Structure formats: C-alpha cells, structure tokens
Amino acid sequence: MVRGLADTLPANVRIFEQSPVIRCNFSGDEKIVYTPTGSICCGGVIIAVNSFLSAFGLYRWRQVPAIQTMVLYATLSEPLSDREMAQLGSVRNWGITPAHGTVGATLRLTADRRLLSRHGFRYSPKLREQLSDIKQVQQSHLAMLGKRFPQIQATAAHTWQGWLPISHNHMPIFGEAQPHVFVVSCCNGAGLVRHSAAGKLIADQALGIDNPDIRTYLAGGQASLLPPRPLLDIGVHLSAAWQLWRGRREQ
C-alpha cells in the first residue's frame, strides 16, 4: 500500500527515501529538518511518524511509547494451491478482524491466494527488537493456521513486525503542537481507517481550512496524560498480562 501511494503522488510532491531525520529545529519561523546528507527548510511541518513521535520531543507523555511501545507481528503465507483453495471454500477473498483488539488474531485470504495472520504482541523497550525473534513468531503463526485450517499445509513467505502506539484513553494525538508544527499520531491499532481520515484533516488544519470534520474527529477528546515511570511500566505490564489472559483462547 505504501509503495502504491508513493507511486501515485501528484507532481507537486517530492518524496525522499533513505533520508533519516537526525535533528530538527522548530524554534524559529523557519522550520529545519536535518538528514545525514542535507536539510530541508520550510515554513511549517506536519509530523506523522506515529510510534516515533516522542523522538521529536513532542507529546512525550500522551502515548505509549512515551518511552516504550507495543510491537505486533504478522505472517504472509506462500500462495495456496488449487487443491488447498478448494478446501477453504468458495469465497476467494475475505478478512476477519478480532473484536478483542491487539490480542485477537486478524486472518485474511488475499486476492493472490495467500493466508495472512496478524497475531501476537509484547512490550518493546525503546523501539528495538531482535530479528532472531521473528523465526519463533513465524512458527507460532503457522501452528495457529494449522489449528484453524487443518486441511491445508501453509508455509510462510514473509514474517514481519511493527510498532503500535497506544494512548491511555484510546484517543488520538492531533493538532498544532507549536506554531506551524502540526502533529497526527497514536492510531491505537486503527491506522488505516482513523489515520487515513486524520491525514486529510491535519492538512486542512495546517492550511487554515475550517473543516467541520475536524471537530467530529476530535469529539471524543485527545490522548490523555500518562503517569510517570515506573508507574507507567507497571501499568502497561499489568494491562498486557490481563489482555493476554482474556485472549488466551486465541492461541
């Protein structure tokens, strides 16, 4: 999806890949973003980095990670054979999203005949994970697929991980953090739906467009303050343990 969006950007948009931001200066009228090989100067910025927002020094205690975050895992199978597709039934493209949020398993049969499983999460210190964990997660996903679909033998093509920011009250971060510095963050696990709308709305706000949908989007409020450490760590661990216990039947 990201590649497709990048390929269809309008002509007045430039995209810079492999350009990590190493420093920012938002204090003056001119906002400056520094990379290892150059810098960009502009009159205003929109920061839409989700889990990595705290690295910019903004809204540090509004979302997890204020310091840490949750990491989630997914596996995509190799394409299924004609026989395996026949075993799955007549519906050729379907998706199931769990009511139990991050603990439940998201399952999909894609248009190119692959099974997608998104399951598993854990507290991830400082946005860092070991690649060695991927193999263990992959085997867990294949075992789950085997339980749900014993009539097929799914093999993994890709397994990956991603970080999920969560606020205490499950509300987003949205608005003007500093003069001409706009922020949209904290998807709370509903990024494609919530943040597709938020991207349009934050652009309207930055341009001074009075869009009534902004008020609708924020009707439920914004992300509430989190407690300081170590209370934050204790609370997240207890909440994660409770969620895992409630979702134990998803294993």
CSV table of C-alpha atoms in Angstrom, one decimal:
chain,number,residue,atom,x,y,z
A,1,MET,CA,0.0,0.0,0.0
A,2,VAL,CA,2.8,2.4,0.9
A,3,ARG,CA,4.6,1.8,-2.4
A,4,GLY,CA,1.3,2.3,-4.3
A,5,LEU,CA,0.7,5.6,-2.6
A,6,ALA,CA,4.2,6.7,-3.3
A,7,ASP,CA,3.9,5.8,-7.0
A,8,THR,CA,0.7,7.8,-7.4
A,9,LEU,CA,1.6,11.1,-5.6
A,10,PRO,CA,0.8,14.3,-7.5
A,11,ALA,CA,3.6,16.0,-9.4
A,12,ASN,CA,4.0,18.8,-6.8
A,13,VAL,CA,5.0,16.3,-4.1
A,14,ARG,CA,8.6,15.1,-3.7
A,15,ILE,CA,9.4,12.0,-1.6
A,16,PHE,CA,12.9,11.4,-0.1
A,17,GLU,CA,13.7,7.8,0.8
A,18,GLN,CA,16.7,6.6,2.8
A,19,SER,CA,16.8,10.0,4.4
A,20,PRO,CA,16.6,9.5,8.2
A,21,VAL,CA,15.9,12.6,10.2
A,22,ILE,CA,18.7,13.1,12.7
A,23,ARG,CA,17.8,16.5,14.1
A,24,CYS,CA,15.1,19.2,13.9
A,25,ASN,CA,14.9,22.9,14.7
A,26,PHE,CA,11.3,24.1,15.1
A,27,SER,CA,12.0,27.1,17.3
A,28,GLY,CA,12.1,29.8,14.7
A,29,ASP,CA,9.8,30.9,11.9
A,30,GLU,CA,11.8,28.7,9.6
A,31,LYS,CA,11.5,25.0,10.4
A,32,ILE,CA,14.5,22.9,9.6
A,33,VAL,CA,14.8,19.2,9.3
A,34,TYR,CA,18.3,17.7,9.1
A,35,THR,CA,19.4,14.5,7.5
A,36,PRO,CA,22.9,12.9,7.1
A,37,THR,CA,23.3,14.4,3.7
A,38,GLY,CA,21.3,17.7,3.8
A,39,SER,CA,18.5,19.7,5.3
A,40,ILE,CA,15.0,20.9,4.4
A,41,CYS,CA,13.8,24.4,5.4
A,42,CYS,CA,10.1,25.3,5.3
A,43,GLY,CA,7.5,27.5,6.9
A,44,GLY,CA,5.6,24.6,8.5
A,45,VAL,CA,5.7,20.9,9.0
A,46,ILE,CA,3.3,18.0,9.6
A,47,ILE,CA,4.8,15.2,11.8
A,48,ALA,CA,3.1,11.9,11.1
A,49,VAL,CA,5.5,9.4,12.5
A,50,ASN,CA,3.2,7.6,14.9
A,51,SER,CA,5.2,5.4,17.3
A,52,PHE,CA,8.3,7.5,16.8
A,53,LEU,CA,6.7,10.8,17.9
A,54,SER,CA,8.5,11.0,21.2
A,55,ALA,CA,11.8,11.1,19.4
A,56,PHE,CA,10.8,14.6,18.2
A,57,GLY,CA,10.3,15.8,21.8
A,58,LEU,CA,6.5,16.2,21.3
A,59,TYR,CA,3.6,14.8,23.4
A,60,ARG,CA,6.1,12.7,25.4
A,61,TRP,CA,3.5,11.6,28.0
A,62,ARG,CA,0.4,11.2,25.8
A,63,GLN,CA,1.0,7.8,24.2
A,64,VAL,CA,2.8,4.6,24.8
A,65,PRO,CA,5.6,4.9,23.8
A,66,ALA,CA,6.3,7.8,25.9
A,67,ILE,CA,9.4,5.7,26.2
A,68,GLN,CA,8.2,2.3,25.2
A,69,THR,CA,5.6,0.7,22.9
A,70,MET,CA,3.9,-2.5,21.8
A,71,VAL,CA,5.2,-4.5,18.9
A,72,LEU,CA,2.9,-6.7,16.8
A,73,TYR,CA,3.7,-9.5,14.4
A,74,ALA,CA,2.3,-10.8,11.1
A,75,THR,CA,3.0,-13.6,8.7
A,76,LEU,CA,2.0,-14.0,5.0
A,77,SER,CA,1.9,-17.5,3.5
A,78,GLU,CA,3.1,-18.7,0.2
A,79,PRO,CA,0.3,-18.8,-2.5
A,80,LEU,CA,-2.1,-21.7,-1.9
A,81,SER,CA,-2.5,-24.5,-4.5
A,82,ASP,CA,-5.8,-25.1,-6.4
A,83,ARG,CA,-6.5,-28.1,-4.1
A,84,GLU,CA,-5.9,-26.0,-0.9
A,85,MET,CA,-8.1,-23.2,-2.2
A,86,ALA,CA,-10.9,-25.7,-2.9
A,87,GLN,CA,-10.5,-26.9,0.7
A,88,LEU,CA,-11.1,-23.4,2.0
A,89,GLY,CA,-14.5,-22.9,0.3
A,90,SER,CA,-15.9,-20.8,-2.4
A,91,VAL,CA,-15.1,-17.3,-1.0
A,92,ARG,CA,-11.8,-16.3,-2.7
A,93,ASN,CA,-11.0,-13.1,-0.8
A,94,TRP,CA,-12.0,-12.5,2.8
A,95,GLY,CA,-10.8,-10.9,6.1
A,96,ILE,CA,-11.7,-11.2,9.8
A,97,THR,CA,-10.7,-8.6,12.3
A,98,PRO,CA,-10.9,-9.5,16.0
A,99,ALA,CA,-13.2,-7.8,18.4
A,100,HIS,CA,-10.5,-8.3,21.1
A,101,GLY,CA,-8.1,-5.7,19.5
A,102,THR,CA,-4.4,-6.5,19.6
A,103,VAL,CA,-4.7,-9.8,21.5
A,104,GLY,CA,-7.0,-11.4,18.9
A,105,ALA,CA,-5.9,-12.8,15.6
A,106,THR,CA,-6.5,-11.0,12.3
A,107,LEU,CA,-6.9,-13.5,9.5
A,108,ARG,CA,-7.2,-12.8,5.7
A,109,LEU,CA,-7.3,-14.7,2.5
A,110,THR,CA,-5.8,-12.4,-0.1
A,111,ALA,CA,-6.6,-11.9,-3.7
A,112,ASP,CA,-3.3,-13.7,-4.7
A,113,ARG,CA,-4.3,-16.8,-2.6
A,114,ARG,CA,-2.3,-16.2,0.5
A,115,LEU,CA,-3.2,-16.5,4.1
A,116,LEU,CA,-2.3,-13.6,6.3
A,117,SER,CA,-2.1,-13.9,10.1
A,118,ARG,CA,-1.6,-11.0,12.4
A,119,HIS,CA,-1.3,-12.2,16.0
A,120,GLY,CA,0.9,-11.6,19.0
A,121,PHE,CA,2.2,-8.5,20.8
A,122,ARG,CA,4.5,-7.6,23.6
A,123,TYR,CA,6.0,-4.6,25.4
A,124,SER,CA,9.0,-3.5,23.3
A,125,PRO,CA,11.6,-1.3,25.1
A,126,LYS,CA,12.9,1.7,23.2
A,127,LEU,CA,11.5,0.6,19.8
A,128,ARG,CA,14.1,-2.1,19.3
A,129,GLU,CA,13.5,-5.8,18.5
A,130,GLN,CA,15.8,-8.7,17.7
A,131,LEU,CA,15.5,-10.3,14.3
A,132,SER,CA,16.0,-13.7,16.0
A,133,ASP,CA,12.5,-13.4,17.5
A,134,ILE,CA,10.9,-13.5,14.0
A,135,LYS,CA,11.5,-17.2,13.5
A,136,GLN,CA,9.8,-18.1,16.7
A,137,VAL,CA,6.8,-15.9,15.9
A,138,GLN,CA,6.6,-17.4,12.4
A,139,GLN,CA,6.4,-20.9,13.8
A,140,SER,CA,3.6,-19.7,16.2
A,141,HIS,CA,1.6,-18.3,13.3
A,142,LEU,CA,2.0,-21.4,11.2
A,143,ALA,CA,0.8,-23.5,14.2
A,144,MET,CA,-2.2,-21.3,14.6
A,145,LEU,CA,-3.1,-21.6,10.9
A,146,GLY,CA,-2.7,-25.3,11.2
A,147,LYS,CA,-5.3,-25.4,14.0
A,148,ARG,CA,-7.7,-23.3,12.1
A,149,PHE,CA,-7.2,-24.9,8.7
A,150,PRO,CA,-6.1,-28.5,9.3
A,151,GLN,CA,-7.0,-29.3,5.7
A,152,ILE,CA,-4.0,-27.3,4.3
A,153,GLN,CA,-0.3,-27.1,4.9
A,154,ALA,CA,0.6,-23.4,4.9
A,155,THR,CA,4.2,-22.3,4.6
A,156,ALA,CA,5.5,-18.9,5.4
A,157,ALA,CA,6.7,-16.4,2.7
A,158,HIS,CA,7.2,-13.4,4.9
A,159,THR,CA,7.0,-12.5,8.6
A,160,TRP,CA,7.5,-9.0,10.0
A,161,GLN,CA,6.8,-6.8,12.9
A,162,GLY,CA,5.6,-3.2,13.6
A,163,TRP,CA,5.2,-0.9,16.5
A,164,LEU,CA,1.8,0.2,17.7
A,165,PRO,CA,1.3,3.4,19.8
A,166,ILE,CA,-1.5,3.4,22.3
A,167,SER,CA,-2.9,6.1,24.5
A,168,HIS,CA,-4.4,5.6,27.9
A,169,ASN,CA,-7.9,6.5,26.8
A,170,HIS,CA,-7.5,5.2,23.2
A,171,MET,CA,-7.9,8.7,21.7
A,172,PRO,CA,-5.6,10.2,19.1
A,173,ILE,CA,-3.0,12.9,19.1
A,174,PHE,CA,-3.9,15.7,16.7
A,175,GLY,CA,-3.3,19.4,16.3
A,176,GLU,CA,-0.8,22.2,16.4
A,177,ALA,CA,1.9,21.3,18.9
A,178,GLN,CA,3.9,24.5,18.2
A,179,PRO,CA,3.4,27.4,15.8
A,180,HIS,CA,3.2,25.9,12.4
A,181,VAL,CA,4.2,22.4,13.7
A,182,PHE,CA,1.3,20.1,13.3
A,183,VAL,CA,1.1,16.5,14.6
A,184,VAL,CA,-1.1,13.5,13.9
A,185,SER,CA,-0.3,10.3,15.9
A,186,CYS,CA,-1.4,7.5,18.1
A,187,CYS,CA,-3.5,5.2,15.8
A,188,ASN,CA,-4.4,2.9,18.7
A,189,GLY,CA,-4.5,-0.1,16.2
A,190,ALA,CA,-6.9,1.5,13.7
A,191,GLY,CA,-4.4,3.2,11.5
A,192,LEU,CA,-5.8,2.6,8.0
A,193,VAL,CA,-9.2,3.8,9.0
A,194,ARG,CA,-8.6,6.5,11.6
A,195,HIS,CA,-5.3,7.9,10.2
A,196,SER,CA,-6.4,8.0,6.6
A,197,ALA,CA,-9.1,10.5,7.7
A,198,ALA,CA,-6.6,12.2,10.1
A,199,GLY,CA,-4.1,12.8,7.3
A,200,LYS,CA,-6.7,14.8,5.3
A,201,LEU,CA,-7.9,16.7,8.3
A,202,ILE,CA,-4.4,17.7,9.6
A,203,ALA,CA,-3.6,19.0,6.2
A,204,ASP,CA,-6.8,21.1,6.2
A,205,GLN,CA,-5.9,22.5,9.6
A,206,ALA,CA,-2.4,23.3,8.6
A,207,LEU,CA,-3.8,25.2,5.6
A,208,GLY,CA,-6.3,27.1,7.7
A,209,ILE,CA,-9.3,25.4,6.2
A,210,ASP,CA,-12.3,25.3,8.5
A,211,ASN,CA,-13.3,21.7,8.0
A,212,PRO,CA,-16.2,20.7,10.4
A,213,ASP,CA,-15.0,17.1,10.2
A,214,ILE,CA,-12.0,18.1,12.4
A,215,ARG,CA,-14.5,18.8,15.3
A,216,THR,CA,-16.2,15.5,14.6
A,217,TYR,CA,-12.9,13.6,14.6
A,218,LEU,CA,-11.9,15.2,18.0
A,219,ALA,CA,-15.4,14.8,19.5
A,220,GLY,CA,-14.2,12.0,21.8
A,221,GLY,CA,-11.2,14.0,23.0
A,222,GLN,CA,-7.5,13.7,22.6
A,223,ALA,CA,-4.9,11.3,24.2
A,224,SER,CA,-4.9,11.8,28.0
A,225,LEU,CA,-1.7,12.1,30.1
A,226,LEU,CA,0.1,9.0,31.1
A,227,PRO,CA,1.7,8.5,34.6
A,228,PRO,CA,5.4,8.8,35.0
A,229,ARG,CA,7.8,5.9,35.2
A,230,PRO,CA,8.0,3.5,37.0
A,231,LEU,CA,4.2,3.7,37.4
A,232,LEU,CA,3.8,3.6,33.6
A,233,ASP,CA,5.9,0.5,33.2
A,234,ILE,CA,3.9,-1.3,36.0
A,235,GLY,CA,0.6,-0.3,34.5
A,236,VAL,CA,1.5,-1.4,31.0
A,237,HIS,CA,2.8,-4.8,32.1
A,238,LEU,CA,-0.3,-5.4,34.2
A,239,SER,CA,-2.6,-4.4,31.4
A,240,ALA,CA,-0.8,-6.5,28.9
A,241,ALA,CA,-0.9,-9.5,31.2
A,242,TRP,CA,-4.7,-9.0,31.7
A,243,GLN,CA,-5.3,-8.7,27.9
A,244,LEU,CA,-3.2,-11.8,27.2
A,245,TRP,CA,-5.2,-13.8,29.8
A,246,ARG,CA,-8.5,-12.6,28.3
A,247,GLY,CA,-7.4,-13.5,24.8
A,248,ARG,CA,-5.8,-16.9,25.8
A,249,ARG,CA,-8.3,-18.8,23.6
A,250,GLU,CA,-6.8,-17.1,20.5
A,251,GLN,CA,-3.6,-19.0,20.9
